[in-house]
C-alpha positions as semicolon CSV with decimal commas, in nm:
position;residue;x (nm);y (nm);z (nm)
1;M;2,070;1,069;1,973
2;K;2,006;0,871;1,651
3;S;2,261;0,810;1,373
4;Q;2,183;0,936;1,016
5;S;2,138;0,577;0,927
6;E;1,881;0,529;1,207
7;H;1,696;0,833;1,106
8;I;1,683;0,747;0,751
9;L;1,547;0,383;0,813
10;E;1,300;0,536;1,066
11;L;1,156;0,814;0,823
12;S;1,154;0,562;0,538
13;R;0,943;0,327;0,738
14;E;0,698;0,616;0,859
15;L;0,686;0,734;0,468
16;L;0,580;0,383;0,367
17;D;0,292;0,398;0,608
18;D;0,205;0,746;0,498
19;I;0,194;0,631;0,152
20;E;0,021;0,288;0,202
21;I;-0,263;0,418;0,424
22;G;-0,285;0,757;0,245
23;R;-0,251;0,953;0,578
24;L;-0,098;1,258;0,416
25;S;-0,176;1,491;0,139
26;A;0,040;1,466;-0,179
27;E;0,208;1,782;-0,077
28;K;0,301;1,686;0,256
29;L;0,407;1,359;0,136
30;L;0,632;1,519;-0,138
31;L;0,791;1,745;0,129
32;K;0,870;1,437;0,343
33;C;1,012;1,252;0,045
34;S;1,206;1,539;-0,030
35;R;1,382;1,507;0,307
36;L;1,434;1,162;0,280
37;A;1,589;1,219;-0,077
38;R;1,823;1,476;0,062
39;L;1,928;1,248;0,378
40;A;1,990;0,964;0,140
41;G;2,186;1,131;-0,105
42;T;1,944;1,083;-0,401
43;D;2,001;1,387;-0,632
44;D;1,790;1,280;-0,902
45;I;1,505;1,190;-0,691
46;Q;1,544;1,521;-0,516
47;K;1,520;1,707;-0,832
48;W;1,225;1,495;-0,948
49;I;1,033;1,576;-0,621
50;S;1,111;1,950;-0,661
51;F;0,955;1,945;-0,993
52;E;0,655;1,748;-0,856
53;M;0,616;2,048;-0,586
54;Q;0,699;2,347;-0,825
55;G;0,619;2,242;-1,186
56;Y;0,826;2,080;-1,461
57;Q;1,070;2,261;-1,694
58;D;1,078;2,176;-2,047
59;E;1,450;2,158;-2,124
60;D;1,574;1,963;-1,798
61;P;1,674;1,598;-1,871
62;V;1,547;1,482;-1,530
63;A;1,226;1,668;-1,596
64;L;1,198;1,515;-1,929
65;K;1,253;1,160;-1,790
66;Y;0,992;1,205;-1,501
67;M;0,736;1,351;-1,743
68;A;0,764;1,024;-1,929
69;L;0,759;0,791;-1,603
70;T;0,458;0,980;-1,461
71;G;0,258;0,993;-1,795
72;R;0,245;1,353;-1,826
73;W;0,267;1,378;-2,212
74;V;-0,034;1,475;-2,394
75;N;0,172;1,484;-2,732
76;Y;0,552;1,414;-2,690
77;E;0,657;1,559;-3,041
78;K;0,479;1,900;-2,972
79;K;0,597;1,888;-2,612
80;Q;0,228;1,916;-2,481
81;G;0,168;1,764;-2,133
82;Y;0,071;1,812;-1,776
83;W;0,364;2,035;-1,675
84;G;0,227;2,162;-1,348
85;P;0,295;2,049;-0,995
86;L;0,104;1,751;-0,860
87;A;-0,098;1,973;-0,620
88;Q;-0,220;2,158;-0,926
89;H;-0,331;1,838;-1,092
90;E;-0,499;1,724;-0,763
91;A;-0,694;2,034;-0,752
92;A;-0,804;2,023;-1,109
93;I;-0,932;1,667;-1,025
94;T;-1,158;1,797;-0,772
95;A;-1,283;2,101;-0,969
96;Q;-1,325;1,852;-1,250
97;Q;-1,526;1,603;-1,034
98;A;-1,743;1,906;-0,907
99;R;-1,820;1,988;-1,258
100;I;-1,959;1,654;-1,342
101;A;-2,149;1,642;-1,041
102;A;-2,304;1,965;-1,133
103;M;-2,381;1,851;-1,493
104;Q;-2,746;1,755;-1,592
105;L;-2,909;1,648;-1,907
106;P;-3,136;1,902;-2,017
107;D;-3,510;1,851;-1,981
108;I;-3,600;1,998;-2,312
109;G;-3,821;1,851;-2,621
110;G;-3,815;1,917;-2,991
111;E;-3,563;1,945;-3,242
112;W;-3,278;2,092;-2,998
113;A;-3,306;1,812;-2,732
114;N;-3,068;1,575;-2,904
115;V;-2,808;1,855;-2,963
116;A;-2,817;1,966;-2,613
117;I;-2,816;1,625;-2,482
118;N;-2,513;1,548;-2,702
119;N;-2,317;1,855;-2,586
120;V;-2,380;1,765;-2,224
121;L;-2,258;1,403;-2,310
122;T;-1,968;1,543;-2,504
123;S;-1,860;1,777;-2,213
124;M;-1,897;1,477;-1,973
125;T;-1,647;1,268;-2,174
126;A;-1,392;1,545;-2,215
127;V;-1,434;1,627;-1,816
128;T;-1,404;1,246;-1,756
129;N;-1,085;1,209;-1,963
130;V;-0,903;1,488;-1,802
131;I;-0,989;1,323;-1,445
132;S;-0,862;0,997;-1,580
133;A;-0,534;1,145;-1,728
134;L;-0,457;1,346;-1,407
135;S;-0,562;1,050;-1,167
136;G;-0,310;0,847;-1,365
137;V;-0,028;1,082;-1,320
138;R;-0,106;1,098;-0,938
139;S;-0,106;0,734;-0,935
140;R;0,213;0,706;-1,117
141;V;0,376;0,974;-0,875
142;L;0,268;0,783;-0,574
143;G;0,402;0,454;-0,741
144;L;0,736;0,593;-0,789
145;L;0,759;0,754;-0,431
146;H;0,673;0,419;-0,298
147;A;0,926;0,237;-0,502
148;F;1,197;0,506;-0,408
149;V;1,094;0,490;-0,024
150;S;1,082;0,122;-0,021
151;S;1,426;0,087;-0,175
152;V;1,574;0,312;0,076
153;Y;1,399;0,128;0,350
154;Y;1,500;-0,219;0,259
155;Q;1,834;-0,117;0,201
156;R;1,875;0,059;0,546
157;E;1,703;-0,221;0,708
158;F;1,941;-0,497;0,552
159;E;2,245;-0,279;0,616
160;S;2,140;-0,262;0,987
161;L;2,078;-0,636;0,993
162;A;2,417;-0,686;0,846
163;E;2,584;-0,452;1,114
164;G;2,402;-0,635;1,394
165;T;2,526;-0,969;1,256
166;F;2,865;-0,851;1,223
167;D;2,880;-0,705;1,569
168;R;2,752;-1,034;1,720
169;Y;3,016;-1,229;1,563
170;K;3,278;-0,976;1,641
171;K;3,190;-0,987;2,016
172;G;3,198;-1,377;2,010
173;V;3,528;-1,371;1,834
174;D;3,655;-1,125;2,062
175;V;3,573;-1,340;2,354
176;L;3,755;-1,653;2,204
177;I;4,084;-1,422;2,162
178;A;4,052;-1,302;2,519
179;E;4,007;-1,643;2,655
180;G;4,305;-1,755;2,415
181;A;4,505;-1,476;2,538
182;E;4,451;-1,572;2,906
183;R;4,570;-1,924;2,844
184;S;4,894;-1,812;2,703
């Protein structure tokens, strides 16, 4: 049976691969990172991940901190931002991409042609700006998750390395002590 430290090391190694290779959806990645945060005892990270899964609260200091870190503010003074969970933003990105794909410049002539073309181009720009903002949020969330998981992984990896080195030296010292005791 694995120790908790070994389980954390294995889970964090697996999560690094999940993030770097992109083999899990953001929702599944958040769930798995939530488990790692719980095992590693990182309360702030656990709370942040719960906001990423359920949406942000406007009065919670951890929520406000991560609203800034993930680039969710549209207007900080007015408390306008992307408060929803990450999965909602990913769905919005997909919907907006489909909307752009469906947009076409009108094939009309006359005095209304320029107005119609300008309206479509304005709509495309607005949709593109939303996609860009939400993609930025997603990218920052993944970056923060990667930083958290990397930190846990390397901390546990070096602890394991130090424990192994200590155990090897301890065995050597134990042998020397035993040999010395036999000679006495």
